[in-house]
XYZ file of C-alpha atoms in Angstrom:
556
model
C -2.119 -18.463 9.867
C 0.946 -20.304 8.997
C 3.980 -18.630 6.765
C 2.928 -20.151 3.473
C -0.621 -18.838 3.453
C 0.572 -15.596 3.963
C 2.858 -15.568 1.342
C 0.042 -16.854 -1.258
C -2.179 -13.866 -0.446
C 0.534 -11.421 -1.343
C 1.202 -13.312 -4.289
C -2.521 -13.256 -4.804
C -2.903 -10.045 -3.941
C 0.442 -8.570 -6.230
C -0.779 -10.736 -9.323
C -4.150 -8.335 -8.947
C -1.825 -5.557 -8.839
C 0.194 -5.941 -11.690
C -2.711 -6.353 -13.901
C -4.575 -3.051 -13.312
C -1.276 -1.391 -13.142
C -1.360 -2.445 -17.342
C -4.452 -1.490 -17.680
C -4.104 1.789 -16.348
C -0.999 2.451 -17.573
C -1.642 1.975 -21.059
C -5.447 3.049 -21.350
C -6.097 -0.412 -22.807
C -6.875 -3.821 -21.658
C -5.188 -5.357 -25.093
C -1.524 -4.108 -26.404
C 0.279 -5.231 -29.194
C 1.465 -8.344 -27.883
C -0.966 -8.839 -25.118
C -4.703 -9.410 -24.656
C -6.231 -9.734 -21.000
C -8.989 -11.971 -21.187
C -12.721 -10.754 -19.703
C -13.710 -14.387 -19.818
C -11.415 -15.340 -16.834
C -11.737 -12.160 -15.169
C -15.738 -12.745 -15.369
C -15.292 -16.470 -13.615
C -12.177 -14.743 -10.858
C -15.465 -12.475 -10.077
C -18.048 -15.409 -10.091
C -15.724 -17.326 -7.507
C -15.108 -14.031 -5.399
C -19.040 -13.382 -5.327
C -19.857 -16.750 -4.478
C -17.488 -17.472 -1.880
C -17.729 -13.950 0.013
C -21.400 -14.159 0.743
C -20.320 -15.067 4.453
C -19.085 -11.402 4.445
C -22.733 -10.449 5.589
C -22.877 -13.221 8.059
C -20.051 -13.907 9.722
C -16.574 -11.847 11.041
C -13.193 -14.191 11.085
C -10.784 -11.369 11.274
C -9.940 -7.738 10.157
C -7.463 -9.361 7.753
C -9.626 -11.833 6.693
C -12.315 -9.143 5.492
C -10.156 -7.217 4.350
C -8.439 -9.227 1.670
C -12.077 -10.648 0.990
C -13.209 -7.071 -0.135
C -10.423 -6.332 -1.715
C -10.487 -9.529 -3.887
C -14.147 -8.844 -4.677
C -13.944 -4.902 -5.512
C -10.631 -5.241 -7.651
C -12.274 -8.190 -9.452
C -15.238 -6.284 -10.772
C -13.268 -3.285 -11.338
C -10.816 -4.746 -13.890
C -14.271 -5.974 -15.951
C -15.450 -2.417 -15.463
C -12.439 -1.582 -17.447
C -12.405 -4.232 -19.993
C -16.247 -3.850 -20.411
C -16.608 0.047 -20.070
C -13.812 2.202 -20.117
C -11.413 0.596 -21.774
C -14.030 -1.555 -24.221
C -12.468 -0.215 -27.598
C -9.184 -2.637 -26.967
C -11.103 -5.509 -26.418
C -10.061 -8.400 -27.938
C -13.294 -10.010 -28.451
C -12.436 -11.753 -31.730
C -9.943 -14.035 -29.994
C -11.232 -14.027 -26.277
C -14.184 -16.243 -27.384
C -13.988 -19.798 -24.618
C -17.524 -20.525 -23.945
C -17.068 -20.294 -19.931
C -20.823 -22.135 -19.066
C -18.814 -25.270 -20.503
C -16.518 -24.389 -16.920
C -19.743 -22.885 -14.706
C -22.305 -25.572 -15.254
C -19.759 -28.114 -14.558
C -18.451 -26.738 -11.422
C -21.572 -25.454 -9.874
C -22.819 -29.491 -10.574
C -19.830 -30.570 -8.977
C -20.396 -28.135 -5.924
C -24.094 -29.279 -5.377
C -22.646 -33.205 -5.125
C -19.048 -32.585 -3.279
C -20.431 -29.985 -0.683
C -19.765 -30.485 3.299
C -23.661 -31.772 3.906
C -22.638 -32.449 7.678
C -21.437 -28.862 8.192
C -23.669 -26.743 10.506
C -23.387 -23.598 7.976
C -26.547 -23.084 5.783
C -26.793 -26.040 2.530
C -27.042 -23.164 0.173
C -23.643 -21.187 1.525
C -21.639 -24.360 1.416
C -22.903 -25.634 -2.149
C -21.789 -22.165 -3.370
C -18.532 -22.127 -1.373
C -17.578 -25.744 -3.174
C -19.242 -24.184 -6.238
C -16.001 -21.641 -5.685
C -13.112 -24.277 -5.469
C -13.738 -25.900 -8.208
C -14.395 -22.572 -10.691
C -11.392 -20.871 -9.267
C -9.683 -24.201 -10.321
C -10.379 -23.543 -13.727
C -11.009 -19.507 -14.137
C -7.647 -19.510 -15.315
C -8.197 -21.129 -18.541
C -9.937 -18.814 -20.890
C -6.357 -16.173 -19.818
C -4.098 -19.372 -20.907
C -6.697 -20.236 -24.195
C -6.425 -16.689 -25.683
C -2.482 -16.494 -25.239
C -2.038 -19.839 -26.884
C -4.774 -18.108 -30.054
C -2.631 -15.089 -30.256
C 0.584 -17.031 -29.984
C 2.387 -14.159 -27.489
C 3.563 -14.469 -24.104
C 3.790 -10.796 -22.596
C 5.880 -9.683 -19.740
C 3.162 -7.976 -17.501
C 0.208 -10.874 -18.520
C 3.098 -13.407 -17.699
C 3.852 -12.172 -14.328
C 0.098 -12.022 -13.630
C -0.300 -15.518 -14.015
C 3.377 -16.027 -12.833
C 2.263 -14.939 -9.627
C -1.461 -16.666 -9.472
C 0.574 -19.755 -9.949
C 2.592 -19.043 -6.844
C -0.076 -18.335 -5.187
C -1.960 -21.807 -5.405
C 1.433 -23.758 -5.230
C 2.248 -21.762 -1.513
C -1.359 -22.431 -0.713
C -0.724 -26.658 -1.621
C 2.031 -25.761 0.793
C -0.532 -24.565 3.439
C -2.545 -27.314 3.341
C 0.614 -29.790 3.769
C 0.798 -28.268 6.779
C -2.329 -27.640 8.037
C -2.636 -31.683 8.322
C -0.430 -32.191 10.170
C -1.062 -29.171 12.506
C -4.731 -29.252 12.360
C -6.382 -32.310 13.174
C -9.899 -31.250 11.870
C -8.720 -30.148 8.751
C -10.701 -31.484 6.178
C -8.393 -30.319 2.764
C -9.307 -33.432 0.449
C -11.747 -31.036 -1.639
C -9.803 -27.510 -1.661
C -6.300 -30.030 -2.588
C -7.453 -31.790 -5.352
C -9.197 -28.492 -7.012
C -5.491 -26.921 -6.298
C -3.810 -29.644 -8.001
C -5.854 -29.293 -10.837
C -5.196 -25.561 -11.139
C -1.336 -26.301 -10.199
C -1.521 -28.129 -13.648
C -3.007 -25.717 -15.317
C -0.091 -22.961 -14.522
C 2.801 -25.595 -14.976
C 1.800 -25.736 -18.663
C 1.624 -22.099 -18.993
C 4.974 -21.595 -17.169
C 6.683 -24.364 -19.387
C 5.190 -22.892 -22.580
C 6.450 -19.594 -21.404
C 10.309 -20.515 -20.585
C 10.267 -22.607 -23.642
C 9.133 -19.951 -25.504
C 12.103 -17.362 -23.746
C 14.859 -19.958 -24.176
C 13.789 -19.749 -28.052
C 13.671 -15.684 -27.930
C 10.505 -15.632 -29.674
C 9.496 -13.011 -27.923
C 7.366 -9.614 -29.830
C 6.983 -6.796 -28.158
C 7.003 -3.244 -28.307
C 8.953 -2.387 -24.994
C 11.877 -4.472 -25.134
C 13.537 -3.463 -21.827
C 10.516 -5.109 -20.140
C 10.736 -8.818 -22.506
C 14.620 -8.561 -21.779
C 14.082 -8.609 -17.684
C 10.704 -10.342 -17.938
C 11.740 -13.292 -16.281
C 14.201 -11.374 -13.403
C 11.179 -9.482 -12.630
C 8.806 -12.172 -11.542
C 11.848 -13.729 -9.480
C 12.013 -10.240 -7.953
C 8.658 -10.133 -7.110
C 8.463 -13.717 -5.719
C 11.646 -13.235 -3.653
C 10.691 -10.224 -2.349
C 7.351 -11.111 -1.377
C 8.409 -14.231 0.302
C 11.291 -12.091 2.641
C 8.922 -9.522 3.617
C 5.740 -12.111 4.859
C 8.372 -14.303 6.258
C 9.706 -11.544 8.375
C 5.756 -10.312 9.070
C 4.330 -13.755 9.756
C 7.223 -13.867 12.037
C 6.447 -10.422 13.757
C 2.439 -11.885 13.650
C 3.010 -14.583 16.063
C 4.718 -12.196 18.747
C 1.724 -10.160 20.076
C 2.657 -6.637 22.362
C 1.383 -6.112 25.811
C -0.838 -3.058 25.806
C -2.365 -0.962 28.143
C -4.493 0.894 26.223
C -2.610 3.817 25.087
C -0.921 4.277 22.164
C 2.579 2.219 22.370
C 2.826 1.316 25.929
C 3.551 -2.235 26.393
C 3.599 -3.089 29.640
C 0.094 -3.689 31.464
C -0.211 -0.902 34.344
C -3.315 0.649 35.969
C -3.356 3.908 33.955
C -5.723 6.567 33.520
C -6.130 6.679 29.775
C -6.592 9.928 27.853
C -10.285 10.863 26.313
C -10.105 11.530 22.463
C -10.303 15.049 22.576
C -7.663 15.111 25.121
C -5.253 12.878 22.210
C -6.357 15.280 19.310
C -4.956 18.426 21.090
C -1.933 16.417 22.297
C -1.288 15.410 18.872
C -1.594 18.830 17.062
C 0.549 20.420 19.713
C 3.134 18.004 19.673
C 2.617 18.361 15.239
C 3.550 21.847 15.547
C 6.248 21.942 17.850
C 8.169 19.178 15.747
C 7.169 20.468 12.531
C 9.000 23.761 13.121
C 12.103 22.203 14.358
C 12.945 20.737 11.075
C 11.073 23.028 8.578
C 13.816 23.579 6.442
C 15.019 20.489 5.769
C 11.684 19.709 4.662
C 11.855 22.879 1.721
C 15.343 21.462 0.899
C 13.705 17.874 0.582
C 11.098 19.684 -1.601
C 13.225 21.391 -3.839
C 15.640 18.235 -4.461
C 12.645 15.883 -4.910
C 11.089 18.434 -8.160
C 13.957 19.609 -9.733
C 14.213 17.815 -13.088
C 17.443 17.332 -15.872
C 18.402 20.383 -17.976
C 18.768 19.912 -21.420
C 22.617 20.408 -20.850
C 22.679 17.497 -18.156
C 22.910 19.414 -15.239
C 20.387 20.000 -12.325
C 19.730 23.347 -10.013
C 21.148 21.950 -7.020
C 23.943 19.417 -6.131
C 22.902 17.996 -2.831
C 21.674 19.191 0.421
C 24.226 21.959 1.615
C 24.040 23.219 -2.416
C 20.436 23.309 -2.240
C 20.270 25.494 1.570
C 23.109 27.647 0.490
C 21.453 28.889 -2.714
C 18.066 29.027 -1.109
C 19.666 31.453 0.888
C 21.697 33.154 -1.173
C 19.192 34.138 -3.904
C 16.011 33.839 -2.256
C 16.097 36.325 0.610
C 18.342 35.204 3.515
C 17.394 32.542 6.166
C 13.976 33.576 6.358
C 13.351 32.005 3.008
C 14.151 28.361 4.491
C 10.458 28.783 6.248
C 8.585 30.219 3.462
C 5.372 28.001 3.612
C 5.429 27.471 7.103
C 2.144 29.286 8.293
C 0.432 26.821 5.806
C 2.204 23.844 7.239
C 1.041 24.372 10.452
C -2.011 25.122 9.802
C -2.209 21.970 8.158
C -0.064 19.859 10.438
C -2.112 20.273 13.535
C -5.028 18.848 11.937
C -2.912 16.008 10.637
C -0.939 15.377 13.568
C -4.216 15.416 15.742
C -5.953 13.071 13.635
C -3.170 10.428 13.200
C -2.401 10.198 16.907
C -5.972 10.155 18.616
C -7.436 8.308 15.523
C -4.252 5.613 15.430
C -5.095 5.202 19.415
C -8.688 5.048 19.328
C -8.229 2.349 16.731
C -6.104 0.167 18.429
C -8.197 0.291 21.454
C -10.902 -0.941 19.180
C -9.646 -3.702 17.224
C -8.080 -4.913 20.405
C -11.125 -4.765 22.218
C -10.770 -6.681 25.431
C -8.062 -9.019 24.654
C -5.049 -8.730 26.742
C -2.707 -8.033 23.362
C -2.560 -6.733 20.093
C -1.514 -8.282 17.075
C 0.769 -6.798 14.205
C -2.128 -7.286 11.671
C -4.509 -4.680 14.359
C -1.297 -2.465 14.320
C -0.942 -2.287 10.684
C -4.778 -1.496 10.547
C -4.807 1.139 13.037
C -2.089 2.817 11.388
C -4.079 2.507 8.248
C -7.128 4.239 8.829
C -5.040 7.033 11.067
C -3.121 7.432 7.812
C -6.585 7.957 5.555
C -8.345 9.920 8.274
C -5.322 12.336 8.625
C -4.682 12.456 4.470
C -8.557 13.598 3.656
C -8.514 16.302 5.961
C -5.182 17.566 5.798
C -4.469 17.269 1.590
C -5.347 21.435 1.071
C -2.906 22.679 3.435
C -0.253 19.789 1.888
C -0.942 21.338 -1.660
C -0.271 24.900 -0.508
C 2.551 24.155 1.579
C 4.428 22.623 -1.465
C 3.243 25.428 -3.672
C 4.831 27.878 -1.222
C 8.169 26.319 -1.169
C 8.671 25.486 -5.175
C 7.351 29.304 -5.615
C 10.530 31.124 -4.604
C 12.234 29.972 -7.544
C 11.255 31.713 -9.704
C 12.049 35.029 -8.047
C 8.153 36.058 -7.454
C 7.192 34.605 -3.887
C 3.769 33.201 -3.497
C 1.348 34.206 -0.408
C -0.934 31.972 1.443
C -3.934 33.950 0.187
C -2.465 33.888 -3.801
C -2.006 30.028 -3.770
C -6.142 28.911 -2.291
C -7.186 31.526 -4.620
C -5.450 30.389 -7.828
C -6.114 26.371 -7.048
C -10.056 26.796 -5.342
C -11.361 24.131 -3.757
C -11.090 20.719 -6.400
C -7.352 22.115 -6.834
C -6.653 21.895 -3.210
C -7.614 18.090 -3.310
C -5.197 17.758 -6.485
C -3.778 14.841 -5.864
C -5.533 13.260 -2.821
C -4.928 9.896 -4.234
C -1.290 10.240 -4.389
C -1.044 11.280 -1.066
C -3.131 8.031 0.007
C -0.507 6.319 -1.111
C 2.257 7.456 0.516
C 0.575 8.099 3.881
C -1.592 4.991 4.451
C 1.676 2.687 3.969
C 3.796 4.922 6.136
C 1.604 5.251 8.937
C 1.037 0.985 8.343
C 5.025 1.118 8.587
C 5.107 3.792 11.389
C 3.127 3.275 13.838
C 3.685 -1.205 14.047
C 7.545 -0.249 14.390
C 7.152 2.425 16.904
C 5.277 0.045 19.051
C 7.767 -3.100 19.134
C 10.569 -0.856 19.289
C 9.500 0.872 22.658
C 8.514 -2.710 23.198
C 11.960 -3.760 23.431
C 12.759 -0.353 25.212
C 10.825 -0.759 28.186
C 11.828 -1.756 31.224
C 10.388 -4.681 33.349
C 8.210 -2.599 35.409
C 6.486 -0.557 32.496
C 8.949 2.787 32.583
C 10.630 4.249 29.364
C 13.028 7.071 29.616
C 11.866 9.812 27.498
C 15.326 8.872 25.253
C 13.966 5.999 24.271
C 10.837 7.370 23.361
C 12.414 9.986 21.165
C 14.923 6.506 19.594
C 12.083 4.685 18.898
C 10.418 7.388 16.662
C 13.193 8.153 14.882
C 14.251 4.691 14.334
C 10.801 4.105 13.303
C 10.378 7.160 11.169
C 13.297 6.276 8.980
C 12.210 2.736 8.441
C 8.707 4.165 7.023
C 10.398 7.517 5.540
C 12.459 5.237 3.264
C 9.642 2.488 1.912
C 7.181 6.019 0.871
C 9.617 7.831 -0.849
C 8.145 6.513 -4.281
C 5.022 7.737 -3.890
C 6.430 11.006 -2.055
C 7.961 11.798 -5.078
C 4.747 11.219 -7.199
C 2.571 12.794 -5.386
C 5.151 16.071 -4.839
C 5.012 16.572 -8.867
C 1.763 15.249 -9.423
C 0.702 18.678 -6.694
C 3.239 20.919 -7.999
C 2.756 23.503 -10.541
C 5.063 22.626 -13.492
C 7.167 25.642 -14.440
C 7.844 26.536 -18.669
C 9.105 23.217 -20.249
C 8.262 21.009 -17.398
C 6.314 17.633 -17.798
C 2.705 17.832 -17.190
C 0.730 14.643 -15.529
C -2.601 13.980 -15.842
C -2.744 11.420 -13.042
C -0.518 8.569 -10.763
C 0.069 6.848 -13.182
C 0.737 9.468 -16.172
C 3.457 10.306 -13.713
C 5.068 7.347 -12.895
C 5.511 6.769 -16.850
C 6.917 9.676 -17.371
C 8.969 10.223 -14.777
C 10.050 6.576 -15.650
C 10.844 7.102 -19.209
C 12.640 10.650 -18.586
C 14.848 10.003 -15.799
C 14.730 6.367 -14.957
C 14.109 4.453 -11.810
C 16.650 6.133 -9.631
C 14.261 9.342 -10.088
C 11.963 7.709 -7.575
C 14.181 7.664 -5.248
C 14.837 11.707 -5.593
C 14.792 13.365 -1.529
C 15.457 10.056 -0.069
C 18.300 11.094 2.466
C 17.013 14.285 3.418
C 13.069 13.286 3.796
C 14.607 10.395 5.929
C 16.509 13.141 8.014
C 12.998 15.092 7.648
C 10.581 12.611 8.897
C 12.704 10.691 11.583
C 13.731 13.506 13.930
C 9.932 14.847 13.077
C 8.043 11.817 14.390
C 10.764 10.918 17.242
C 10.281 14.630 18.349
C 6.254 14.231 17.536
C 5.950 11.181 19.430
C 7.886 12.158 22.674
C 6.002 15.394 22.890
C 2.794 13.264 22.612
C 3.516 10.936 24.705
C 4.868 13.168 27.902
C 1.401 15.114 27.276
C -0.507 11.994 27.887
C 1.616 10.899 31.146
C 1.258 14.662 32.782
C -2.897 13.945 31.808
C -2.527 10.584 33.155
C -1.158 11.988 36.791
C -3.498 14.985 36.727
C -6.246 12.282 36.721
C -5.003 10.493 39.214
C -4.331 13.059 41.926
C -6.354 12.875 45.041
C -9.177 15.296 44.597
């Protein structure tokens, strides 16, 4: 996969974002300015459908699948909220393009332009060419109903902003891929993308036309104002962070089977059960170490704005000092620990053994492992750990926001009052910030021991501990955001506090109130939380796996 692919999937896959991140945030698929158009997002699900049937047939890649499902599920979500939930803002009046005049066409051309020499199945390829030339034109009904209603939005414009990136890095691709690929056959996919290409230069000069002219309506003017530095922020940023992971892609780690290791040795490698107790002992031990930083990082994250301007605590030492002071000595610094580790061997366990047994998988019985399997792994350690940890998460933070008040709250008073839906309050949230920081986590940790380790396969335990904490930082820093969501989303508000019905209630809110830099509330101390936590966490683990290792391999 070549850099400019990559970078039109993002932009594919951001573009997808951005639009049910509307919806959802304003309960409506049609604002005052805006209309989203069902037509197109009926054809977008037409192409996906026809084009993914190979999902039951065939396995390129985990990547590959995954972006396929993801594609298909988002698509025919977003009509489930045009057509269902959100069907009172419909703008059916003006979202009227008869799309069979763009179906019939395109499924005719399909059944004359498909590969007939191909070796796949006649049917699968008519409906794959059906595909390129819909997608070519799904667009159009989206670009129809904003010329009708005579308004170019900020969040509609960056949605097709960003589908229009996507096709002209994919014409990018294919430059390439002929002259890297001699059995690429790109006539057919090119001349569809061309055609599209067209399609979104007419929209983009109708929309800078229309911004030079500042004809612009709408009802949040901070967003019209900084529409068009947003979708350069988006592009730029999406292009420096697949440049720097296509990069990172093509440099596979040596493995030997364990977690990190890089360097291929004859080891005996831990069972899983032998991994899950490693990993909740090595939890607990590093969870206790820096406990209190993690109630300070708590308490800084929740506390919102007086009315006067001024906030409970100033910073880190204000926040430990009058912890202290007020709330019953040094003792108070660990009040919620039982629940957090209770909760954290479970989590720990999970993460480690599940993250291992995952790589092993994925890599199967090729000789290296790719960033992409990494990422993965660390994904589903991050989901496994999240739906069986999330109750003792929930308590934990009730525990530590409880003293403030004066009246402590016990273990036994927090599972009562929440029962058992309350102690999954918030599950999403926590999804959120845990599958992206164990994606984050666990790829760095392994190409930074990578670099660590010495030509023949040792690693002083240093270096170990380095390479968590280096890695811990880097991933304790990109899931702040959603760390702070999902802290208040979990909390109990106190008298006068804001009240969130959901993510994305939240976000708005805490958006409106107190601004971006609100997201980034507990940054330095839950990086000086989670950094000495996993470097300790992962040494811990990974000297219990070595003594295993030379238990097993003792002469009997």
């Amino acid at each position: 996969m070549n850099v400019f692919r990559l970078i039109g999937d993002m932009l594919h896959l951001v573009s997808i974002l951005l639009l049910l991140f509307k919806i959802r945030a304003d309960k409506s698929c049609a604002g005052k300015v805006y209309s989203i158009s069902l037509k197109s997002q009926i054809l977008f699900g037409i192409v996906f459908a026809s084009r993914y049937l190979d999902l039951f047939t065939s396995f390129v890649s985990l990547y590959n699948t995954c972006m396929k499902l993801f594609f298909l599920c988002s698509s025919f979500y977003t009509i489930y909220l045009i057509t269902t939930k959100y069907k009172f803002s419909y703008d059916k009046e003006h979202d009227n393009f008869r799309i069979l005049f763009l179906i019939i066409p395109s499924f005719l051309l399909g059944c004359i332009f498909y590969d007939g020499d191909s070796n796949s199945n006649a049917f699968m390829e008519i409906l794959w060419t059906f595909s390129v030339f819909l997608e070519a034109v799904a667009i159009f009904p989206q670009l129809f109903l904003l010329q009708r209603t005579g308004e170019v939005e900020a969040i509609t414009s960056n949605y097709i902003i960003c589908l229009g990136g996507y096709r002209a890095f994919y014409f990018l691709n294919w430059i390439v891929r002929i002259f890297t690929e001699r059995e690429f056959k790109g006539a057919l996919v090119m001349i569809a993308g061309i055609v599209q290409t067209i399609l979104y230069c007419d929209f983009f000069y109708y929309y800078f036309k229309r911004n030079n002219n500042q004809k612009y309506i709408n009802h949040h003017n901070h967003l019209e104002t900084m529409a068009t530095k947003k979708w350069i922020f988006y592009i730029s940023t999406i292009v420096a962070y697949t440049y720097i992971i296509n990069h990172y892609i093509s440099t596979p780690i040596k493995n030997n089977n364990n977690m990190s290791s890089t360097k291929k040795q004859e080891v005996v490698k831990p069972p899983f059960w032998a991994n899950l107790v490693a990993g909740g002992v090595a939890g607990i031990i590093g969870a206790s170490t820096i406990f209190p930083m993690d109630m300070v990082k708590t308490r800084l994250q929740n506390q919102k704005i007086n009315a006067d301007g001024t906030r409970a605590y100033n910073g880190i030492i204000d926040c430990f000092s009058k912890i202290i002071r007020n709330e019953g000595g040094v003792r108070s610094l660990y009040r919620g620990l039982s629940a957090n580790l209770i909760g954290i061997t479970p989590e720990k366990a999970l993460k480690l053994a599940v993250n291992d047994l995952l790589r092993t998988v994925l890599q199967g019985d090729r000789p290296h492992i790719t960033l992409v399997q990494e990422v993965m792994a660390g994904a589903g350690a991050g989901f496994c750990q999240v739906v069986a940890t999330n109750p003792m998460e929930i308590v934990k933070i009730r525990m530590q926001i409880g003293g403030e008040g004066g009246k402590r709250a016990t273990l036994g008073e927090v599972v009562g009052e929440l029962g058992i839906r309350g102690l999954y309050k918030g599950t999403a949230a926590t999804l959120l910030r845990d599958v992206p920081f164990s994606m984050v986590y666990f790829s760095m940790y392994g190409r930074i021991k990578e670099y660590f380790t010495e030509p023949n396969g040792h690693i002083a335990l240093p270096k170990i501990l380095l390479s968590g904490i280096m890695a811990g930082s880097a991933a304790a820093a990109v899931s702040t955001p959603m760390d702070v969501i999902k802290t208040r989303v979990q909390v109990k508000p106190k008298p006068g506090d804001p009240t969130y019905t959901g993510i994305m209630d939240c976000i708005n809110k805490t958006w409106k109130n107190e601004g971006p830099k609100a997201f980034a509330k507990g940054l330095l101390p839950r990086i000086m939380i989670i950094s000495p936590l996993f470097g300790i966490t992962l040494m811990i683990y990974e000297v219990q796996k070595m003594i295993f290792a030379k238990s097993q391999q003792q002469p009997k």
